[in-house]
Tab-separated table of C-alpha atoms in Angstrom:
chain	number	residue	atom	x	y	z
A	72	UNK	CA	83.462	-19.499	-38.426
A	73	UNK	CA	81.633	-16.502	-39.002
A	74	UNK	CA	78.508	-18.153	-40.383
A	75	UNK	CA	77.199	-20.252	-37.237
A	76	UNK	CA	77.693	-17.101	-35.507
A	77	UNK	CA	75.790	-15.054	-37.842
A	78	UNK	CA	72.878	-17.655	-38.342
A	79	UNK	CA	73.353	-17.918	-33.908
A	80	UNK	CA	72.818	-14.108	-33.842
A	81	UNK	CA	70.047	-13.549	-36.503
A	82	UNK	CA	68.225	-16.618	-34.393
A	83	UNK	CA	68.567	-14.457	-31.534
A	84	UNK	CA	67.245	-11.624	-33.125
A	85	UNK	CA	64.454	-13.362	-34.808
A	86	UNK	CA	63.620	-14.776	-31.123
A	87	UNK	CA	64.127	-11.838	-29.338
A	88	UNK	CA	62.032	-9.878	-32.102
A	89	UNK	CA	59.289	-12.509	-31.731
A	90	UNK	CA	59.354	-12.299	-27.669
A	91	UNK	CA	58.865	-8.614	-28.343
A	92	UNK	CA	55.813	-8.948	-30.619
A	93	UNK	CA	54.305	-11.609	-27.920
A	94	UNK	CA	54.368	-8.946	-25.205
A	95	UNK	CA	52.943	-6.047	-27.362
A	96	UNK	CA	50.128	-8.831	-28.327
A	97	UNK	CA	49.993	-9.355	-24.376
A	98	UNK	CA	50.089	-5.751	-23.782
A	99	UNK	CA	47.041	-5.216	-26.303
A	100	UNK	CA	45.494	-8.139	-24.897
A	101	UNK	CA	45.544	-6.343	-21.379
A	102	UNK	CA	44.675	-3.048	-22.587
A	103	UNK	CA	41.382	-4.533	-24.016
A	104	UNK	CA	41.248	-6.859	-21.182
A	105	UNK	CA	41.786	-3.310	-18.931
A	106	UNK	CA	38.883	-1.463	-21.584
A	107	UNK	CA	36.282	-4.329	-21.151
A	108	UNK	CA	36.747	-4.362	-17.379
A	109	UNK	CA	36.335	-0.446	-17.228
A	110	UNK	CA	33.326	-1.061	-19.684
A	111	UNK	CA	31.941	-3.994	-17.959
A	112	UNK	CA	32.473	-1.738	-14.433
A	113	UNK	CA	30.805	1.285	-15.575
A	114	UNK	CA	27.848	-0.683	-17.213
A	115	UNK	CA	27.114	-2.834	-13.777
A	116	UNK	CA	27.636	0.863	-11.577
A	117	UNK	CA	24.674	2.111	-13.580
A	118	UNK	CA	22.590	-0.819	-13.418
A	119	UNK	CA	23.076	-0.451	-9.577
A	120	UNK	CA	22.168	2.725	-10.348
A	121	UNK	CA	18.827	1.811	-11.943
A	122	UNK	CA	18.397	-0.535	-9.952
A	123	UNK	CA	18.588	1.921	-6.646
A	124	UNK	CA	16.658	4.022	-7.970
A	125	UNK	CA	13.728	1.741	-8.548
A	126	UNK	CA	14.105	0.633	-5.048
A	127	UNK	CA	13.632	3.959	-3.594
A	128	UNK	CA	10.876	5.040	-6.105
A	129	UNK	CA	9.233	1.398	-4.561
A	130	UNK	CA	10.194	1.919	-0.940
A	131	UNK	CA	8.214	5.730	-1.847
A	132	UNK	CA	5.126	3.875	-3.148
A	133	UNK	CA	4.870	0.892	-0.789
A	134	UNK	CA	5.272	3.965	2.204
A	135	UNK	CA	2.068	5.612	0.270
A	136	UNK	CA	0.451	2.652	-0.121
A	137	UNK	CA	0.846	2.065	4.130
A	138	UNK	CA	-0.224	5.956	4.419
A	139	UNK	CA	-3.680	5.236	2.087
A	140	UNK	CA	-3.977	1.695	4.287
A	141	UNK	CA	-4.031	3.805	7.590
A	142	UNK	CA	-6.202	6.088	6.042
A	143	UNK	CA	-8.791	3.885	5.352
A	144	UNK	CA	-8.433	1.767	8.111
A	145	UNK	CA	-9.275	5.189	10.676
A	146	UNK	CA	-12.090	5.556	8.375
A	147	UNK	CA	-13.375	2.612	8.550
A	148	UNK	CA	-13.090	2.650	12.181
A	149	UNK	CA	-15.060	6.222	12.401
A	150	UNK	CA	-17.343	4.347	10.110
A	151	UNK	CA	-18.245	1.557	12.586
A	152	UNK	CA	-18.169	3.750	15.343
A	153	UNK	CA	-21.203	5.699	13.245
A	154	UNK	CA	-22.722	3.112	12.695
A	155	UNK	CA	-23.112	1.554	16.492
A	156	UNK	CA	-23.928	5.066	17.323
A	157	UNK	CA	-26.731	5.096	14.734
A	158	UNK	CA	-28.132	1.774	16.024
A	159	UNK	CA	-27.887	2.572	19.306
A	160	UNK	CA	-30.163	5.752	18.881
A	161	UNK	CA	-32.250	3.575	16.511
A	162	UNK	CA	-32.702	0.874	19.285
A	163	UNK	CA	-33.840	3.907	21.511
A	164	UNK	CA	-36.015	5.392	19.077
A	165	UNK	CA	-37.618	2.012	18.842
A	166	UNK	CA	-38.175	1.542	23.078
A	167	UNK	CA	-39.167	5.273	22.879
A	168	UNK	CA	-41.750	4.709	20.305
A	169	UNK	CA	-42.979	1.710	22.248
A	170	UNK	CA	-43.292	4.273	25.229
A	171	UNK	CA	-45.330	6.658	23.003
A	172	UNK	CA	-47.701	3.497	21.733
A	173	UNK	CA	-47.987	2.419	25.211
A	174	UNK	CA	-49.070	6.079	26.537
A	175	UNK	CA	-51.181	6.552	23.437
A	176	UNK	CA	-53.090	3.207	24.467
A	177	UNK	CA	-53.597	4.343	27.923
A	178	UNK	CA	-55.052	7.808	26.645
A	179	UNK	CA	-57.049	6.080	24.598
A	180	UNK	CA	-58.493	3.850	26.429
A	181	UNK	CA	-59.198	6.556	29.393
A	182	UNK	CA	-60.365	8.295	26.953
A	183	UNK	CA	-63.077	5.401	26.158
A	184	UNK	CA	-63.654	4.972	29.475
A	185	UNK	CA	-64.125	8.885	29.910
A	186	UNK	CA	-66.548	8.234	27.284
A	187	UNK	CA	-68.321	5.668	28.702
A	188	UNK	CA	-68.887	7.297	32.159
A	189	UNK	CA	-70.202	9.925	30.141
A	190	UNK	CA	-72.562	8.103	28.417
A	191	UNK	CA	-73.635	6.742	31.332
A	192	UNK	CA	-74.297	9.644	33.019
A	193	UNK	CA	-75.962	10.729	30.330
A	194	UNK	CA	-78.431	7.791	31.155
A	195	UNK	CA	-78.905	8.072	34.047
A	196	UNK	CA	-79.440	11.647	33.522
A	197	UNK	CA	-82.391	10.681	31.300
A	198	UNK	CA	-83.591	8.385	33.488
A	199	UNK	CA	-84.522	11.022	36.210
């Protein structure tokens, strides 16, 4: 009677040994499991990392490249500003010089006619 007991208790032991071996191999399993999680963790926190950092260092470079836009936007508005004040003093260069032509004309044609009464009296001067 012995011997179905035996062979009942080494089955138990053979099945209890093999339910042991099955949760060490599911223990290592989730240790791994646990590592490649931890791994997987730490490698995505740095890329976030990375990738935070190239966001600032763009934020830094798109808030120069505003600064530099400003920039050249106030100089281009000093720039106009120049340049109507330029034509404006050109346009009254221009009526000025028309001013000066027109005066010059007048002097010289008094001064013709100065020249003419003086021939004439001349003339007439002769004449007598």
């Amino acid at each position: 009677l012995d011997g179905p007991f035996d062979e009942l208790d080494r089955s138990a032991t053979e099945a209890d040994q093999a339910a042991k071996e099955a949760m060490e191999r599911l223990h290592g399993g989730l240790d791994a499991l646990e590592k490649a999680s931890a791994v997987a963790e730490r490698e995505a926190q740095e890329e976030m990392l990375k990738m935070t950092e190239e966001f600032s260092m763009l934020e830094s470079e798109l808030a120069t490249l505003e600064e530099i836009i400003v920039s050249l936007q106030a100089s281009n508005d000093e720039e106009k500003l120049k340049m109507e004040a330029l034509q404006k003093d050109h346009t009254l260069a221009l009526e000025k010089l028309a001013k000066l032509e027109a005066a010059q004309k007048l002097h010289s044609d008094e001064m013709a006619a100065m020249k003419e009464t003086i021939s004439s009296m001349k003339e007439e001067r002769t004449h007598l």
